[in-house]
Amino acid sequence: MKHFITAEGITRGELERLYSVADDIKRNKAKYRTALSGYIIATLFYEPSTRTRLSFESSIQRLGANVISTENARENASAKKGESLEDTVRIVQGYSDMIIIRHFEVDSAERAVKVAKVPIINAGSGGGEHPTQGLLDIYTIREYRGKVDGTSIAVMGDLKYGRTVHSMLKLISLYDGVTVYGFPVKGLELPEFYKDFLAAKKVKYIECKTFTDIPKDVNFIYQTRVQTERLEDPDIKIEEMILNKANFARFSDNTYLLHPLPRVDEISPDLDDDKRCVYFNQAHNGIPTRMALIYTLFRDFYNIDLK
Ligand code: CP
């Protein structure tokens, strides 16, 4: 792997090798402390972020590299003066050895790669993809279930613009015997492209009409926030989507609740103490998985023998 701009195209073998590195990082943090010493990695964030930017920057530093960063690049970088993304990449690659980009346009990562001479990581591209979130989501599923084959998962909320769902579904389709239940907010259904993609990969996709259509023994529920920033009319009603102590009680002891976060109202804080609610640990899995990704891309792109 030389870049990571989409969850499509990675093989199951590559994903498993990445997870082996992530497992090793979890076990042996000290071993990786100077792995990328002397390198510089740039983070260009044109959209707000807490988890992705800070976990990337933490991962970079935990690997011994240095970080240069533009938070709010849409306002504070030369995009504000009209500079194209391509020109910004052409410039920043002269200052760094890898560029991590979050951008508001769906095709931003592809455009960046076309002019890039350093590895590019897509940290979220408009309503399209968020492949590194997908990495940590599947890693979390693997952690709680012990395996990904045979997983059943219900995806809820904004399935249209929820880029984390798109990338997670692409990655889970690498596994066998997966069933996905969709319970979208009305008007924010999963795009046909993803339904066709799942069908082509032999993943069963079942759209639920009501909350109670989601089986009680489903392995995971993947709740999402409505991406109001991408809607013309952000005043969408989500009452029937809100998960709380009362309605989550219908699920089994082995049904885990995931959410890419940030949450707004779609998960009530009264659920946070439930041991099945693993979204904070899910976010923390951003560290080993992003460290493993950076490490692997450096090794493959620069053909170097890392410690
Ligand atoms: N999950 C996620 O992408 O969170 P941030 O927007 O805080 O990075």
Tab-separated table of C-alpha atoms and ligand atoms in Angstrom:
chain	number	residue	atom	x	y	z
A	1	MET	CA	0.000	0.000	0.000
A	2	LYS	CA	1.403	3.408	-0.972
A	3	HIS	CA	-1.591	5.648	-0.218
A	4	PHE	CA	-4.820	5.069	1.702
A	5	ILE	CA	-7.585	7.107	0.101
A	6	THR	CA	-10.474	4.638	-0.031
A	7	ALA	CA	-11.549	1.488	1.766
A	8	GLU	CA	-12.102	-0.083	-1.644
A	9	GLY	CA	-9.224	-2.043	-3.099
A	10	ILE	CA	-7.462	-3.095	0.090
A	11	THR	CA	-7.321	-6.884	0.292
A	12	ARG	CA	-8.310	-8.951	3.304
A	13	GLY	CA	-4.675	-10.028	3.610
A	14	GLU	CA	-3.456	-6.397	3.675
A	15	LEU	CA	-6.092	-5.506	6.265
A	16	GLU	CA	-5.164	-8.446	8.486
A	17	ARG	CA	-1.453	-7.593	8.209
A	18	LEU	CA	-2.268	-4.036	9.254
A	19	TYR	CA	-4.207	-5.354	12.253
A	20	SER	CA	-1.272	-7.592	13.207
A	21	VAL	CA	0.923	-4.480	13.313
A	22	ALA	CA	-1.772	-2.681	15.361
A	23	ASP	CA	-1.894	-5.622	17.801
A	24	ASP	CA	1.894	-5.539	18.107
A	25	ILE	CA	1.830	-1.772	18.708
A	26	LYS	CA	-0.719	-2.301	21.501
A	27	ARG	CA	1.489	-4.943	23.122
A	28	ASN	CA	4.889	-3.297	22.546
A	29	LYS	CA	4.474	0.486	22.454
A	30	ALA	CA	8.131	1.089	23.354
A	31	LYS	CA	9.339	-0.802	20.263
A	32	TYR	CA	7.791	1.824	17.956
A	33	ARG	CA	8.782	4.964	19.864
A	34	THR	CA	11.544	5.977	17.425
A	35	ALA	CA	10.431	4.041	14.322
A	36	LEU	CA	9.877	7.205	12.240
A	37	SER	CA	12.363	9.458	13.951
A	38	GLY	CA	13.529	12.273	11.645
A	39	TYR	CA	10.425	12.220	9.423
A	40	ILE	CA	7.819	14.982	9.207
A	41	ILE	CA	4.115	14.373	8.564
A	42	ALA	CA	1.628	17.105	7.604
A	43	THR	CA	-2.036	17.149	8.607
A	44	LEU	CA	-4.280	19.364	6.430
A	45	PHE	CA	-7.784	19.611	7.880
A	46	TYR	CA	-10.330	21.631	5.874
A	47	GLU	CA	-13.218	20.395	8.079
A	48	PRO	CA	-13.543	20.265	11.898
A	49	SER	CA	-12.218	17.231	13.752
A	50	THR	CA	-11.384	16.126	17.279
A	51	ARG	CA	-10.724	12.373	17.056
A	52	THR	CA	-9.208	12.001	13.619
A	53	ARG	CA	-6.788	14.902	13.725
A	54	LEU	CA	-5.682	14.440	17.319
A	55	SER	CA	-5.366	10.651	17.085
A	56	PHE	CA	-3.326	11.028	13.894
A	57	GLU	CA	-1.100	13.637	15.517
A	58	SER	CA	-0.735	11.500	18.639
A	59	SER	CA	0.082	8.460	16.450
A	60	ILE	CA	2.698	10.440	14.521
A	61	GLN	CA	4.397	11.478	17.752
A	62	ARG	CA	4.154	7.999	19.262
A	63	LEU	CA	6.086	6.770	16.197
A	64	GLY	CA	8.811	9.362	16.819
A	65	ALA	CA	7.995	11.589	13.802
A	66	ASN	CA	7.214	15.297	13.889
A	67	VAL	CA	3.954	16.862	12.794
A	68	ILE	CA	3.136	20.096	10.986
A	69	SER	CA	-0.538	20.953	10.987
A	70	THR	CA	-3.194	23.245	9.578
A	71	GLU	CA	-6.312	23.082	11.668
A	72	ASN	CA	-9.220	24.775	9.857
A	73	ALA	CA	-7.289	24.950	6.563
A	74	ARG	CA	-10.380	26.285	4.763
A	75	GLU	CA	-10.044	29.531	6.715
A	76	ASN	CA	-6.441	29.670	7.870
A	77	ALA	CA	-4.460	28.242	4.930
A	78	SER	CA	-4.060	29.625	1.421
A	79	ALA	CA	-7.301	27.930	0.286
A	80	LYS	CA	-8.854	31.097	1.708
A	81	LYS	CA	-6.901	33.064	-0.940
A	82	GLY	CA	-8.076	30.710	-3.681
A	83	GLU	CA	-5.226	28.174	-3.778
A	84	SER	CA	-6.300	24.806	-5.200
A	85	LEU	CA	-5.940	21.615	-3.176
A	86	GLU	CA	-3.518	20.342	-5.831
A	87	ASP	CA	-1.216	23.353	-5.417
A	88	THR	CA	-1.349	23.065	-1.630
A	89	VAL	CA	-0.296	19.390	-1.885
A	90	ARG	CA	2.502	20.302	-4.352
A	91	ILE	CA	3.825	22.772	-1.777
A	92	VAL	CA	3.309	20.821	1.460
A	93	GLN	CA	4.988	17.696	0.076
A	94	GLY	CA	8.174	19.756	-0.098
A	95	TYR	CA	7.902	20.278	3.656
A	96	SER	CA	6.840	16.783	4.751
A	97	ASP	CA	7.129	13.033	4.037
A	98	MET	CA	3.397	12.190	4.224
A	99	ILE	CA	0.189	14.248	3.996
A	100	ILE	CA	-3.019	13.447	5.855
A	101	ILE	CA	-6.020	15.331	4.444
A	102	ARG	CA	-9.578	15.922	5.585
A	103	HIS	CA	-11.526	17.854	2.968
A	104	PHE	CA	-15.130	18.774	2.217
A	105	GLU	CA	-15.110	17.428	-1.363
A	106	VAL	CA	-15.805	13.767	-2.149
A	107	ASP	CA	-13.008	13.489	-4.749
A	108	SER	CA	-10.383	15.412	-2.726
A	109	ALA	CA	-8.161	12.432	-1.845
A	110	GLU	CA	-8.083	11.173	-5.463
A	111	ARG	CA	-7.147	14.678	-6.628
A	112	ALA	CA	-4.385	14.913	-4.030
A	113	VAL	CA	-2.888	11.551	-5.022
A	114	LYS	CA	-2.713	12.611	-8.685
A	115	VAL	CA	-0.113	15.272	-7.854
A	116	ALA	CA	1.474	13.653	-4.802
A	117	LYS	CA	5.071	12.530	-4.467
A	118	VAL	CA	4.535	11.472	-0.825
A	119	PRO	CA	1.985	9.048	0.689
A	120	ILE	CA	-1.524	10.489	1.083
A	121	ILE	CA	-4.048	9.403	3.704
A	122	ASN	CA	-7.723	10.345	3.371
A	123	ALA	CA	-8.934	11.496	6.809
A	124	GLY	CA	-12.490	12.086	5.542
A	125	SER	CA	-13.664	13.333	2.135
A	126	GLY	CA	-17.011	15.157	2.165
A	127	GLY	CA	-19.992	12.796	2.272
A	128	GLY	CA	-17.910	10.128	0.528
A	129	GLU	CA	-15.479	8.115	2.608
A	130	HIS	CA	-13.569	8.019	5.875
A	131	PRO	CA	-11.401	4.942	5.374
A	132	THR	CA	-9.272	5.220	8.523
A	133	GLN	CA	-12.463	5.338	10.616
A	134	GLY	CA	-13.430	2.142	8.795
A	135	LEU	CA	-10.104	0.626	9.840
A	136	LEU	CA	-10.704	1.280	13.512
A	137	ASP	CA	-14.360	0.217	13.274
A	138	ILE	CA	-13.534	-3.233	11.917
A	139	TYR	CA	-10.633	-3.507	14.390
A	140	THR	CA	-13.151	-2.849	17.181
A	141	ILE	CA	-15.566	-5.455	15.801
A	142	ARG	CA	-12.677	-7.937	15.681
A	143	GLU	CA	-11.773	-7.040	19.291
A	144	TYR	CA	-15.251	-7.559	20.747
A	145	ARG	CA	-16.341	-10.526	18.653
A	146	GLY	CA	-12.975	-12.209	18.223
A	147	LYS	CA	-13.596	-12.452	14.471
A	148	VAL	CA	-15.346	-10.535	11.695
A	149	ASP	CA	-16.624	-13.434	9.567
A	150	GLY	CA	-20.300	-14.073	10.241
A	151	THR	CA	-20.925	-10.642	11.814
A	152	SER	CA	-24.405	-9.120	11.833
A	153	ILE	CA	-24.494	-5.334	12.126
A	154	ALA	CA	-27.283	-2.758	12.041
A	155	VAL	CA	-26.363	0.664	10.624
A	156	MET	CA	-28.617	3.514	11.751
A	157	GLY	CA	-29.034	7.217	11.117
A	158	ASP	CA	-27.528	9.074	8.176
A	159	LEU	CA	-26.572	6.369	5.715
A	160	LYS	CA	-26.491	8.816	2.796
A	161	TYR	CA	-23.796	11.266	3.918
A	162	GLY	CA	-22.410	9.160	6.771
A	163	ARG	CA	-18.983	8.605	5.229
A	164	THR	CA	-17.870	6.385	8.106
A	165	VAL	CA	-20.659	3.920	7.269
A	166	HIS	CA	-19.589	3.864	3.608
A	167	SER	CA	-15.980	2.956	4.439
A	168	MET	CA	-16.940	0.500	7.198
A	169	LEU	CA	-19.276	-1.355	4.791
A	170	LYS	CA	-16.564	-1.581	2.148
A	171	LEU	CA	-14.162	-3.117	4.665
A	172	ILE	CA	-16.634	-5.506	6.285
A	173	SER	CA	-17.495	-6.821	2.826
A	174	LEU	CA	-14.012	-8.402	2.752
A	175	TYR	CA	-15.309	-10.950	5.266
A	176	ASP	CA	-17.609	-13.950	4.793
A	177	GLY	CA	-21.179	-14.425	5.976
A	178	VAL	CA	-21.835	-10.783	6.909
A	179	THR	CA	-25.399	-9.447	7.277
A	180	VAL	CA	-26.141	-5.716	7.385
A	181	TYR	CA	-29.446	-4.266	8.607
A	182	GLY	CA	-30.101	-0.676	7.517
A	183	PHE	CA	-32.361	1.613	9.553
A	184	PRO	CA	-31.891	5.038	7.931
A	185	VAL	CA	-33.416	8.368	8.775
A	186	LYS	CA	-36.114	8.983	6.145
A	187	GLY	CA	-34.495	10.645	3.136
A	188	LEU	CA	-30.989	9.607	4.204
A	189	GLU	CA	-31.030	6.042	2.893
A	190	LEU	CA	-27.915	4.161	1.863
A	191	PRO	CA	-27.032	5.177	-1.738
A	192	GLU	CA	-27.739	2.560	-4.420
A	193	PHE	CA	-23.981	2.390	-5.148
A	194	TYR	CA	-23.359	0.869	-1.695
A	195	LYS	CA	-26.337	-1.497	-1.922
A	196	ASP	CA	-24.999	-2.750	-5.264
A	197	PHE	CA	-21.486	-2.954	-3.831
A	198	LEU	CA	-22.683	-5.125	-0.942
A	199	ALA	CA	-24.710	-7.350	-3.246
A	200	ALA	CA	-21.671	-7.852	-5.504
A	201	LYS	CA	-19.653	-8.900	-2.435
A	202	LYS	CA	-22.408	-11.281	-1.298
A	203	VAL	CA	-23.163	-9.247	1.834
A	204	LYS	CA	-26.848	-9.469	2.737
A	205	TYR	CA	-28.407	-5.967	3.119
A	206	ILE	CA	-31.830	-5.818	4.756
A	207	GLU	CA	-33.561	-2.446	5.139
A	208	CYS	CA	-35.684	-2.171	8.311
A	209	LYS	CA	-38.938	-0.240	8.340
A	210	THR	CA	-39.090	0.107	12.124
A	211	PHE	CA	-36.587	-0.031	14.962
A	212	THR	CA	-38.080	-3.332	16.124
A	213	ASP	CA	-37.204	-4.925	12.755
A	214	ILE	CA	-33.574	-4.952	13.940
A	215	PRO	CA	-33.027	-8.443	15.418
A	216	LYS	CA	-32.578	-8.541	19.195
A	217	ASP	CA	-29.461	-10.657	18.889
A	218	VAL	CA	-27.697	-8.536	16.246
A	219	ASN	CA	-23.938	-8.465	17.025
A	220	PHE	CA	-23.424	-4.709	16.590
A	221	ILE	CA	-25.444	-1.561	16.186
A	222	TYR	CA	-23.563	1.215	14.395
A	223	GLN	CA	-25.343	4.457	15.219
A	224	THR	CA	-24.499	7.676	13.345
A	225	ARG	CA	-25.072	11.414	13.581
A	226	VAL	CA	-27.094	13.164	10.885
A	227	GLN	CA	-24.524	15.151	8.896
A	228	THR	CA	-26.529	18.382	9.126
A	229	GLU	CA	-23.627	20.343	7.640
A	230	ARG	CA	-24.252	18.558	4.322
A	231	LEU	CA	-28.053	19.079	4.246
A	232	GLU	CA	-30.001	21.901	2.631
A	233	ASP	CA	-32.677	21.477	5.308
A	234	PRO	CA	-30.869	20.479	8.515
A	235	ASP	CA	-34.131	20.379	10.522
A	236	ILE	CA	-34.516	16.585	10.412
A	237	LYS	CA	-36.499	14.685	13.029
A	238	ILE	CA	-34.589	11.796	14.596
A	239	GLU	CA	-36.851	10.919	17.562
A	240	GLU	CA	-37.375	7.311	16.444
A	241	MET	CA	-33.593	6.946	15.998
A	242	ILE	CA	-32.551	7.944	19.516
A	243	LEU	CA	-31.038	5.095	21.500
A	244	ASN	CA	-31.488	5.143	25.261
A	245	LYS	CA	-31.489	2.803	28.230
A	246	ALA	CA	-35.139	1.859	27.699
A	247	ASN	CA	-35.056	0.884	24.031
A	248	PHE	CA	-31.526	-0.576	24.074
A	249	ALA	CA	-32.710	-3.030	26.761
A	250	ARG	CA	-34.361	-5.143	24.054
A	251	PHE	CA	-30.965	-6.196	22.673
A	252	SER	CA	-28.949	-9.165	23.874
A	253	ASP	CA	-26.030	-9.045	26.302
A	254	ASN	CA	-23.743	-9.580	23.311
A	255	THR	CA	-25.050	-6.699	21.184
A	256	TYR	CA	-22.404	-3.962	21.183
A	257	LEU	CA	-23.123	-0.341	20.360
A	258	LEU	CA	-20.687	1.491	18.077
A	259	HIS	CA	-20.684	5.132	16.962
A	260	PRO	CA	-17.897	6.964	15.098
A	261	LEU	CA	-18.611	10.032	17.253
A	262	PRO	CA	-19.173	12.892	17.754
A	263	ARG	CA	-22.695	12.116	18.919
A	264	VAL	CA	-25.298	14.799	19.291
A	265	ASP	CA	-28.675	13.463	20.525
A	266	GLU	CA	-28.792	10.049	18.854
A	267	ILE	CA	-27.319	8.171	21.853
A	268	SER	CA	-28.558	9.189	25.260
A	269	PRO	CA	-25.763	9.616	27.854
A	270	ASP	CA	-27.795	7.311	30.137
A	271	LEU	CA	-26.372	4.436	28.056
A	272	ASP	CA	-22.722	5.320	28.608
A	273	ASP	CA	-22.270	3.029	31.624
A	274	ASP	CA	-23.698	-0.004	29.822
A	275	LYS	CA	-20.800	-2.399	29.167
A	276	ARG	CA	-22.183	-3.033	25.670
A	277	CYS	CA	-21.601	0.605	24.717
A	278	VAL	CA	-18.063	0.567	23.388
A	279	TYR	CA	-17.902	3.785	21.357
A	280	PHE	CA	-15.269	5.454	23.538
A	281	ASN	CA	-12.956	2.456	23.293
A	282	GLN	CA	-13.734	2.383	19.562
A	283	ALA	CA	-12.403	5.962	19.268
A	284	HIS	CA	-9.291	5.017	21.244
A	285	ASN	CA	-8.615	2.223	18.752
A	286	GLY	CA	-7.772	5.086	16.385
A	287	ILE	CA	-4.290	5.110	17.902
A	288	PRO	CA	-3.009	1.554	17.185
A	289	THR	CA	-4.766	1.389	13.811
A	290	ARG	CA	-3.530	4.804	12.613
A	291	MET	CA	-0.030	4.105	13.935
A	292	ALA	CA	-0.075	0.790	12.037
A	293	LEU	CA	-1.274	2.507	8.863
A	294	ILE	CA	1.361	5.267	8.964
A	295	TYR	CA	4.081	2.715	9.722
A	296	THR	CA	2.978	0.398	6.878
A	297	LEU	CA	2.705	3.203	4.304
A	298	PHE	CA	6.168	4.506	5.168
A	299	ARG	CA	7.616	1.016	4.795
A	300	ASP	CA	5.864	0.370	1.458
A	301	PHE	CA	6.177	3.838	-0.106
A	302	TYR	CA	9.822	4.458	0.753
A	303	ASN	CA	10.822	0.780	0.668
A	304	ILE	CA	12.637	1.161	3.967
A	305	ASP	CA	13.356	-1.376	6.641
A	306	LEU	CA	11.761	0.056	9.761
A	307	LYS	CA	12.681	-1.170	13.218
B	1	CP	N1	-15.091	10.064	13.912
B	1	CP	C1	-14.581	11.239	13.471
B	1	CP	O1	-14.220	11.388	12.274
B	1	CP	O2	-14.495	12.199	14.421
B	1	CP	P1	-13.885	13.651	14.222
B	1	CP	O3	-14.773	14.385	13.250
B	1	CP	O4	-13.832	14.260	15.576
B	1	CP	O5	-12.519	13.479	13.609
